[in-house]
Short mmCIF file of C-alpha atoms in Angstrom, two decimals:
data_model
loop_
_atom_site.label_atom_id
_atom_site.label_comp_id
_atom_site.label_asym_id
_atom_site.label_seq_id
_atom_site.Cartn_x
_atom_site.Cartn_y
_atom_site.Cartn_z
CA MET A 1 143.39 130.72 83.07
CA THR A 2 142.12 129.44 79.75
CA GLY A 3 138.49 129.80 78.69
CA PRO A 4 136.29 126.74 78.16
CA ILE A 5 136.28 125.07 74.81
CA GLU A 6 132.99 125.81 73.08
CA LEU A 7 130.92 122.85 72.07
CA THR A 8 129.14 123.00 68.75
CA PRO A 9 125.99 120.97 67.84
CA PHE A 10 128.33 118.95 65.71
CA ASP A 11 130.46 118.05 68.70
CA LEU A 12 127.28 116.81 70.45
CA VAL A 13 126.45 114.60 67.43
CA LEU A 14 129.96 113.15 67.86
CA ALA A 15 129.18 112.42 71.46
CA GLY A 16 125.87 111.00 70.55
CA ILE A 17 127.69 108.24 68.62
CA LEU A 18 128.32 106.70 72.01
CA ILE A 19 124.58 106.41 72.61
CA LEU A 20 124.00 105.05 69.12
CA ALA A 21 126.70 102.48 69.58
CA ASN A 22 124.83 101.23 72.69
CA GLY A 23 121.56 101.19 70.71
CA ALA A 24 123.22 99.01 68.02
CA VAL A 25 124.60 96.64 70.73
CA SER A 26 121.11 96.41 72.23
CA LEU A 27 119.58 95.53 68.83
CA ALA A 28 122.30 93.01 68.05
CA LEU A 29 121.94 91.21 71.43
CA ASP A 30 118.16 91.71 71.53
CA LEU A 31 118.44 93.52 74.94
CA ARG A 32 115.35 95.59 74.21
CA LEU A 33 117.06 98.64 75.70
CA GLY A 34 116.62 100.66 72.55
CA LYS A 35 113.32 102.32 73.35
CA ARG A 36 114.23 103.37 76.88
CA LEU A 37 117.65 104.52 75.71
CA ALA A 38 116.13 106.61 72.87
CA MET A 39 113.55 108.02 75.29
CA ALA A 40 116.13 108.90 77.95
CA THR A 41 118.42 110.50 75.32
CA VAL A 42 115.64 112.61 73.77
CA ARG A 43 114.42 113.71 77.21
CA SER A 44 117.82 114.71 78.49
CA VAL A 45 118.66 116.68 75.27
CA LEU A 46 115.27 118.43 75.35
CA GLN A 47 115.32 119.17 79.07
CA LEU A 48 118.95 120.40 79.14
CA SER A 49 118.37 122.62 76.07
CA LEU A 50 115.25 123.99 77.58
CA LEU A 51 117.10 124.64 80.83
CA GLY A 52 119.95 126.44 78.91
CA PHE A 53 117.38 128.56 77.02
CA LEU A 54 115.50 129.40 80.20
CA LEU A 55 118.63 130.30 82.09
CA GLU A 56 119.73 132.55 79.26
CA ARG A 57 116.46 134.46 79.54
CA ILE A 58 116.64 134.55 83.36
CA PHE A 59 120.28 135.86 83.21
CA ALA A 60 119.26 138.53 80.71
CA ALA A 61 116.23 139.65 82.71
CA ASN A 62 118.54 140.59 85.57
CA GLY A 63 115.85 140.77 88.27
CA PRO A 64 114.90 138.69 91.29
CA LEU A 65 111.42 137.71 90.24
CA PRO A 66 112.20 135.29 87.40
CA VAL A 67 114.93 133.72 89.57
CA ILE A 68 112.60 133.22 92.50
CA ALA A 69 109.89 131.70 90.20
CA MET A 70 112.48 129.39 88.75
CA LEU A 71 113.70 128.29 92.18
CA ILE A 72 110.18 127.53 93.38
CA VAL A 73 109.30 125.51 90.27
CA MET A 74 112.50 123.51 90.52
CA ALA A 75 111.95 122.63 94.19
CA ALA A 76 108.32 121.84 93.77
CA LEU A 77 109.04 119.55 90.94
CA ALA A 78 111.68 117.77 93.02
CA GLY A 79 109.10 117.34 95.82
CA VAL A 80 106.54 115.75 93.46
CA GLU A 81 109.31 113.58 91.82
CA ALA A 82 110.38 112.29 95.24
CA VAL A 83 106.87 110.89 95.90
CA ARG A 84 106.58 109.49 92.36
CA ARG A 85 109.60 107.31 93.15
CA THR A 86 107.99 105.63 96.08
CA THR A 87 106.00 102.38 95.97
CA ARG A 88 103.82 103.20 98.99
CA ARG A 89 101.74 106.30 99.48
CA VAL A 90 99.70 107.97 102.21
CA ARG A 91 97.41 110.86 101.90
CA GLY A 92 99.22 114.22 102.30
CA LEU A 93 102.56 112.69 101.16
CA THR A 94 103.06 115.03 98.24
CA LEU A 95 102.29 118.11 100.36
CA VAL A 96 104.81 116.99 102.96
CA SER A 97 107.43 116.16 100.36
CA THR A 98 107.02 119.43 98.40
CA THR A 99 106.92 121.62 101.54
CA VAL A 100 110.04 119.96 102.99
CA MET A 101 111.86 120.17 99.62
CA LEU A 102 111.02 123.81 99.15
CA SER A 103 111.84 124.90 102.61
CA THR A 104 115.02 122.98 103.38
CA SER A 105 116.67 123.44 99.95
CA LEU A 106 115.86 127.11 99.76
CA ILE A 107 116.99 127.83 103.25
CA ILE A 108 120.29 125.94 102.76
CA ALA A 109 120.89 127.44 99.29
CA PHE A 110 120.25 130.96 100.66
CA TYR A 111 122.50 130.34 103.63
CA GLY A 112 125.39 129.30 101.39
CA ILE A 113 124.82 132.13 98.89
CA HIS A 114 124.40 134.88 101.47
CA PHE A 115 126.70 133.90 104.34
CA VAL A 116 129.38 131.74 102.71
CA LEU A 117 129.78 133.05 99.21
CA GLU A 118 128.42 136.46 100.09
CA VAL A 119 126.91 136.93 96.66
CA ASP A 120 125.39 140.35 96.21
CA PRO A 121 122.62 140.58 95.29
CA TRP A 122 121.76 137.11 96.62
CA TRP A 123 119.52 136.22 93.66
CA LYS A 124 122.32 136.39 91.05
CA PRO A 125 121.13 133.40 88.93
CA GLN A 126 124.59 132.07 87.95
CA TYR A 127 125.14 131.21 91.60
CA ILE A 128 121.82 130.31 93.20
CA ILE A 129 120.31 128.25 90.40
CA PRO A 130 123.09 125.77 89.89
CA ILE A 131 123.69 125.47 93.54
CA LEU A 132 119.95 124.87 94.22
CA GLY A 133 119.96 122.40 91.35
CA MET A 134 122.70 120.34 92.97
CA ILE A 135 121.12 120.49 96.34
CA LEU A 136 117.75 119.31 94.89
CA GLY A 137 119.23 116.44 92.88
CA ASN A 138 120.65 114.94 96.06
CA ALA A 139 117.81 115.87 98.36
CA LEU A 140 115.45 114.07 95.89
CA THR A 141 117.39 110.87 96.51
CA GLY A 142 117.50 111.24 100.27
CA ILE A 143 113.92 112.23 100.62
CA SER A 144 112.47 109.53 98.36
CA LEU A 145 114.58 106.86 100.17
CA GLY A 146 113.39 108.22 103.51
CA LEU A 147 109.74 108.23 102.45
CA GLU A 148 109.95 104.69 101.07
CA THR A 149 111.70 103.30 104.16
CA THR A 150 109.29 105.04 106.52
CA LEU A 151 106.20 103.72 104.86
CA GLU A 152 107.66 100.28 104.32
CA GLY A 153 108.69 100.17 107.97
CA PHE A 154 105.21 100.88 109.29
CA ALA A 155 103.58 98.38 106.90
CA ARG A 156 106.12 95.65 107.80
CA ASP A 157 106.63 96.28 111.50
CA ARG A 158 103.02 97.05 112.25
CA ASP A 159 102.74 94.31 114.94
CA GLN A 160 105.71 95.62 116.84
CA VAL A 161 104.55 99.30 116.63
CA GLU A 162 101.09 98.27 117.83
CA SER A 163 102.47 96.15 120.69
CA LEU A 164 104.45 99.24 121.83
CA LEU A 165 101.37 101.38 121.57
CA ALA A 166 99.40 98.81 123.57
CA HIS A 167 101.89 99.14 126.41
CA GLY A 168 101.36 102.88 126.52
CA ALA A 169 103.99 104.07 124.13
CA THR A 170 103.36 107.44 122.49
CA ARG A 171 103.28 107.78 118.67
CA ARG A 172 106.84 109.04 118.84
CA GLU A 173 108.17 106.29 121.09
CA ALA A 174 106.52 103.65 118.93
CA SER A 175 107.93 104.93 115.70
CA LYS A 176 111.46 105.70 116.92
CA ASP A 177 113.09 102.66 115.40
CA ILE A 178 111.47 103.13 112.02
CA ILE A 179 112.35 106.83 111.94
CA ARG A 180 115.91 106.14 112.86
CA ARG A 181 116.24 103.50 110.10
CA ALA A 182 114.60 105.71 107.53
CA VAL A 183 116.85 108.66 108.25
CA ARG A 184 119.93 106.44 108.12
CA THR A 185 118.80 104.93 104.74
CA GLY A 186 118.11 108.37 103.29
CA THR A 187 121.48 109.79 104.21
CA ILE A 188 123.62 106.85 103.17
CA PRO A 189 124.20 107.91 99.53
CA ILE A 190 125.34 111.46 100.32
CA LEU A 191 127.64 110.27 103.17
CA ASN A 192 129.11 107.64 100.78
CA ALA A 193 129.55 110.33 98.19
CA MET A 194 131.41 112.56 100.81
CA ILE A 195 133.66 109.63 101.68
CA ALA A 196 134.45 108.78 98.00
CA ALA A 197 134.88 112.42 96.92
CA GLY A 198 138.23 113.09 95.47
CA LEU A 199 139.44 109.52 95.89
CA ILE A 200 137.26 107.41 93.61
CA SER A 201 135.30 110.11 91.94
CA ILE A 202 135.76 113.72 90.96
CA PRO A 203 132.45 115.34 91.78
CA GLY A 204 130.37 116.99 89.08
CA MET A 205 130.85 120.60 90.04
CA MET A 206 134.55 120.31 90.42
CA THR A 207 134.77 118.49 87.07
CA GLY A 208 132.79 121.33 85.46
CA GLN A 209 134.92 124.08 86.99
CA ILE A 210 138.16 122.39 85.98
CA LEU A 211 136.86 121.85 82.43
CA ALA A 212 135.89 125.58 82.39
CA GLY A 213 139.49 126.41 83.17
CA GLU A 214 139.16 127.18 86.91
CA ASP A 215 142.11 126.78 89.25
CA PRO A 216 141.92 123.22 90.78
CA MET A 217 142.46 124.45 94.37
CA SER A 218 139.64 126.92 94.02
CA ALA A 219 137.50 124.29 92.37
CA SER A 220 138.12 121.89 95.28
CA ARG A 221 137.15 124.58 97.76
CA TYR A 222 133.93 125.15 95.90
CA GLN A 223 133.35 121.47 95.86
CA ILE A 224 133.75 121.22 99.66
CA PHE A 225 131.34 124.07 100.15
CA ILE A 226 128.83 122.40 97.85
CA LEU A 227 129.17 118.97 99.57
CA PHE A 228 128.53 120.63 102.96
CA SER A 229 125.52 122.39 101.63
CA ILE A 230 124.11 119.21 99.99
CA THR A 231 124.70 117.12 103.07
CA GLY A 232 123.06 119.72 105.26
CA ALA A 233 120.04 119.83 102.97
CA VAL A 234 119.79 116.04 102.60
CA ALA A 235 120.01 115.44 106.32
CA LEU A 236 117.60 118.20 107.23
CA GLY A 237 115.23 117.27 104.42
CA THR A 238 115.25 113.53 105.22
CA ILE A 239 114.75 114.08 108.97
CA SER A 240 111.90 116.50 108.38
CA VAL A 241 110.15 114.33 105.79
CA VAL A 242 110.53 111.09 107.71
CA THR A 243 109.18 112.73 110.93
CA LEU A 244 106.25 114.35 109.19
CA THR A 245 105.37 111.29 107.20
CA SER A 246 105.37 109.14 110.32
CA ARG A 247 102.73 111.48 111.74
CA LEU A 248 100.50 110.86 108.66
CA VAL A 249 100.10 107.20 109.53
CA PHE A 250 98.74 107.90 113.05
CA ASP A 251 95.35 109.46 113.83
CA GLU A 252 94.43 112.00 116.52
CA ARG A 253 94.33 109.31 119.19
CA GLY A 254 97.80 108.06 118.27
CA ARG A 255 96.40 104.91 116.59
CA LEU A 256 98.50 103.37 113.91
CA ARG A 257 96.44 103.52 110.77
CA VAL A 258 98.08 101.15 108.33
CA ASP A 259 94.84 101.29 106.32
CA ARG A 260 95.95 104.75 105.21
CA ILE A 261 98.97 103.33 103.42
CA HIS A 262 98.43 102.04 99.89
CA SER A 263 100.75 100.43 97.47
CA VAL A 264 101.33 101.69 93.92
CA ASP A 265 103.60 100.52 91.11
CA GLY A 266 106.57 102.81 91.68
CA ASP A 267 108.34 104.23 88.59
CA ASN A 268 111.66 103.08 89.86
CA MET B 1 79.48 100.98 139.71
CA SER B 2 81.24 98.81 137.10
CA PHE B 3 84.98 98.39 136.90
CA PHE B 4 85.10 98.51 133.12
CA SER B 5 82.35 99.10 130.69
CA CYS B 6 81.28 100.25 127.22
CA ARG B 7 78.05 101.78 126.03
CA ASN B 8 76.62 101.62 122.58
CA LEU B 9 79.92 100.85 120.94
CA THR B 10 79.49 100.78 117.18
CA ARG B 11 81.74 100.01 114.29
CA LYS B 12 79.76 99.16 111.20
CA PRO B 13 79.43 96.63 109.76
CA TRP B 14 81.02 94.50 112.52
CA PHE B 15 79.23 95.54 115.72
CA GLU B 16 76.45 97.97 116.53
CA GLY B 17 75.38 99.31 119.91
CA LYS B 18 77.47 96.89 121.99
CA ASP B 19 77.27 97.25 125.75
CA LEU B 20 79.54 95.39 128.12
CA GLU B 21 80.20 95.50 131.83
CA LEU B 22 83.08 93.91 133.80
CA HIS B 23 83.54 93.88 137.51
CA ALA B 24 86.78 93.80 139.45
CA GLY B 25 87.98 90.28 139.76
CA GLU B 26 85.89 89.10 136.82
CA VAL B 27 86.84 87.26 133.68
CA VAL B 28 84.42 87.22 130.71
CA VAL B 29 84.83 85.03 127.69
CA LEU B 30 83.62 86.26 124.27
CA ARG B 31 82.69 83.67 121.76
CA GLY B 32 81.61 84.22 118.23
CA ALA B 33 82.26 82.94 114.71
CA THR B 34 85.53 83.65 112.91
CA GLY B 35 85.34 87.03 111.12
CA SER B 36 82.52 88.33 113.36
CA GLY B 37 84.59 91.23 114.53
CA LYS B 38 85.67 90.09 117.98
CA THR B 39 89.24 91.23 117.33
CA LEU B 40 88.09 94.69 116.12
CA PHE B 41 85.87 94.95 119.22
CA LEU B 42 88.78 94.28 121.61
CA ARG B 43 91.01 96.67 119.57
CA ALA B 44 88.34 99.26 119.76
CA LEU B 45 88.15 98.93 123.58
CA ALA B 46 91.91 99.34 123.74
CA ASP B 47 91.67 102.47 121.59
CA LEU B 48 93.91 100.86 118.96
CA ASP B 49 91.20 101.12 116.26
CA PRO B 50 88.64 103.86 115.73
CA VAL B 51 84.92 103.34 116.25
CA ASP B 52 81.89 105.07 114.72
CA SER B 53 80.30 105.92 118.07
CA GLY B 54 79.97 104.85 121.69
CA GLU B 55 81.77 105.28 124.96
CA VAL B 56 84.22 103.20 127.00
CA PHE B 57 84.76 103.70 130.74
CA LEU B 58 87.27 102.59 133.20
CA GLY B 59 85.41 103.11 136.48
CA GLU B 60 83.85 106.57 135.83
CA VAL B 61 86.60 107.81 133.64
CA GLU B 62 85.75 108.03 129.95
CA ARG B 63 88.36 107.02 127.49
CA GLY B 64 88.41 110.41 125.69
CA SER B 65 89.44 112.20 128.93
CA VAL B 66 92.77 110.44 129.36
CA SER B 67 95.75 110.28 127.04
CA PRO B 68 95.70 107.38 124.60
CA GLY B 69 98.96 106.01 126.03
CA GLU B 70 97.65 106.08 129.58
CA TRP B 71 94.41 104.41 128.45
CA ARG B 72 96.18 101.60 126.54
CA ARG B 73 98.48 100.86 129.46
CA GLN B 74 95.47 100.35 131.68
CA VAL B 75 93.32 98.52 129.15
CA LEU B 76 95.96 96.39 127.65
CA TYR B 77 95.36 94.43 124.40
CA LEU B 78 97.20 91.16 123.93
CA ARG B 79 97.14 90.07 120.27
CA GLN B 80 97.06 86.56 119.04
CA ARG B 81 100.19 86.94 116.96
CA ALA B 82 102.49 87.87 119.79
CA THR B 83 105.59 89.90 118.77
CA ALA B 84 108.88 90.61 120.60
CA LEU B 85 109.81 94.31 120.98
CA THR B 86 113.56 93.75 121.26
CA SER B 87 116.10 91.01 120.52
CA VAL B 88 116.39 89.60 124.06
CA VAL B 89 113.65 88.58 126.57
CA GLY B 90 115.04 90.64 129.43
CA SER B 91 115.28 93.77 127.29
CA ASP B 92 111.58 93.29 126.26
CA TYR B 93 110.63 93.53 129.90
CA GLU B 94 112.87 96.55 130.43
CA ARG B 95 111.45 98.28 127.39
CA VAL B 96 107.83 98.15 128.61
CA LEU B 97 108.94 99.15 132.09
CA ALA B 98 110.70 102.16 130.65
CA LEU B 99 107.52 103.04 128.71
CA ALA B 100 105.58 102.84 131.94
CA GLY B 101 108.19 105.04 133.63
CA THR B 102 109.28 102.40 136.13
CA ARG B 103 112.55 100.53 136.09
CA GLU B 104 112.68 97.54 138.34
CA ARG B 105 115.68 95.48 139.28
CA LYS B 106 116.35 92.50 137.15
CA ALA B 107 115.65 90.12 140.05
CA ASP B 108 111.99 91.17 139.98
CA LEU B 109 111.52 90.28 136.32
CA PRO B 110 109.50 87.18 135.47
CA THR B 111 111.49 84.04 134.96
CA THR B 112 109.04 81.97 132.97
CA LEU B 113 111.51 82.44 130.07
CA PRO B 114 115.26 82.77 130.49
CA LEU B 115 116.05 86.55 130.57
CA ASP B 116 119.02 86.25 128.13
CA HIS B 117 117.09 84.22 125.63
CA ALA B 118 117.08 85.59 122.02
CA THR B 119 113.54 86.48 121.09
CA GLU B 120 113.98 85.42 117.50
CA LYS B 121 114.44 81.92 118.72
CA LEU B 122 111.17 81.82 120.61
CA SER B 123 108.30 79.67 119.38
CA GLY B 124 104.85 81.10 118.84
CA GLY B 125 103.68 79.72 122.26
CA GLU B 126 106.78 81.16 124.04
CA LEU B 127 106.14 84.48 122.35
CA GLN B 128 102.60 84.38 123.81
CA TRP B 129 104.09 83.74 127.33
CA LEU B 130 106.52 86.64 126.82
CA ALA B 131 103.56 88.91 125.82
CA LEU B 132 101.63 87.94 128.95
CA GLU B 133 104.50 88.39 131.28
CA ARG B 134 105.41 91.71 129.68
CA ALA B 135 101.84 92.92 129.84
CA LEU B 136 101.53 92.09 133.58
CA LEU B 137 104.72 94.01 134.34
CA VAL B 138 102.96 97.31 133.49
CA GLU B 139 100.05 96.38 135.71
CA PRO B 140 97.05 96.97 133.53
CA LYS B 141 93.64 97.19 135.11
CA VAL B 142 91.95 95.30 132.30
CA LEU B 143 93.49 92.58 130.13
CA LEU B 144 92.04 92.13 126.69
CA LEU B 145 93.20 88.70 125.51
CA ASP B 146 92.68 87.97 121.84
CA GLU B 147 93.33 84.20 121.42
CA ALA B 148 96.38 85.00 123.55
CA SER B 149 97.19 81.44 124.42
CA SER B 150 96.21 79.77 121.13
CA ALA B 151 99.69 78.59 120.35
CA LEU B 152 100.28 76.82 123.71
CA ASP B 153 99.95 73.11 124.42
CA ARG B 154 97.18 72.16 126.80
CA GLU B 155 99.41 72.03 129.88
CA SER B 156 101.03 75.37 129.26
CA ALA B 157 97.68 76.89 128.37
CA GLU B 158 96.39 75.87 131.76
CA ARG B 159 99.33 77.52 133.45
CA PHE B 160 98.78 80.61 131.33
CA GLU B 161 95.08 80.63 132.40
CA ALA B 162 95.99 80.21 136.06
CA ARG B 163 98.42 83.12 135.74
CA VAL B 164 95.64 85.33 134.28
CA LEU B 165 93.12 84.16 136.93
CA ALA B 166 95.57 84.99 139.76
CA TYR B 167 96.18 88.41 138.26
CA VAL B 168 92.48 89.15 137.85
CA ALA B 169 91.78 87.99 141.43
CA ALA B 170 94.09 90.79 142.64
CA GLY B 171 91.54 93.35 141.69
CA HIS B 172 91.74 93.47 137.95
CA ALA B 173 89.50 92.25 135.16
CA ALA B 174 89.94 90.33 131.82
CA LEU B 175 87.96 90.00 128.66
CA TRP B 176 89.04 86.86 126.71
CA VAL B 177 88.22 86.13 123.10
CA ALA B 178 88.76 82.37 122.42
CA HIS B 179 87.58 79.58 120.13
CA ASP B 180 88.26 77.02 122.76
CA ALA B 181 84.64 76.00 123.78
CA SER B 182 85.82 74.75 127.17
CA LEU B 183 87.75 77.90 128.26
CA ALA B 184 84.88 79.61 130.02
CA GLU B 185 84.17 76.42 132.07
CA ARG B 186 87.83 75.97 132.98
CA LEU B 187 88.10 79.61 134.05
CA GLY B 188 84.75 79.46 135.80
CA ALA B 189 83.90 82.53 133.77
CA GLU B 190 80.80 83.93 132.14
CA GLU B 191 80.54 83.40 128.44
CA LEU B 192 78.99 86.02 126.20
CA PRO B 193 78.06 85.54 122.52
CA PHE B 194 79.43 87.95 120.04
CA PRO B 195 78.19 90.08 118.43
#
């Protein structure tokens, strides 16, 4: 096994030429991409450097508390971000999203760490933090798609839901079609990723491990483990968030309260 | 003892302290200006919209003492903009029968519209027919009709009205919101101003 090649700040400047080249093209063709490109570049450099710096501290602290704090902050931020990506909101949405994100991703990460990898102690940051990070990144997509599809469904199919209610359907019976559609939409990206894994794309974790000199067979086993964990979290998270959100648009007498849904200009 | 009634039903700013009484076998027509809150009133009676205060009774049973689903099945609201529930007429009937917990044989289903007809091809008037037939399948005690035949031509509208009258005569009641000034006369029904 060979160790990873160290990247120096100079190497990153070399890589940055790729971004600069794109900026130059944008200027030349008047694409007005420059500002967004610069912003995204600066953000990613700052955020990743900060993450590296934080992780270094957490690794050095060698105790469970900083790790737990980091996990909670990461999951809560993902929960808030999932809502920020939607174009329709309802009161209580952030609470639902954050709670679901925290509980499902932590449960699944802990399951993988404790029962599959059998890491001892479970909070060893070099395992749980990257694994949770990967779970969160994917759960974020699934959950925000699920939220968006659910609220859009109730706003659009209001007449149908109300007709079902008028014939005696319960809240659950009347929202079944919308829930099913939202769960399906939320899980499409990760299922597609599973199908494409290894054929069209080499997933991020496997790429990282191979670059770091790990044996490819071992890297592929890790990748399978990660994909299973991610899919488990995305499915569980999407189902929970869609079910809970669908409750927010009904009141205590099971009336559909479309008036509770309001539109916002989404960030995406 | 009235068959269906409400006392002091209030939803500001649309209606305040509304009382209403319907007897078995009776149709009452509600007439009022557009935007006066007639739709909200019917929806409130069906427990599809909240109210500020007031009570609604079916016989002696107060709305709050039965489950919302049970209430709505018995006090059924028919919207003006009728909607299909599934992609085929026959499945629409089966869907509401399943909700009501009764599955009847296909031979017993209404035949006003062909059962294998695609619902997306139905006109607005045909959808209103579908909505009426579908509603009658679950045998509500009270029909709340909100301009429920507005998209039908005169002849079909009269058949629609006859269908409702026959149903009501069998021991049910109907409250009908309509802009058609001659409806009450055609039905031989009492007409109440709203609000």
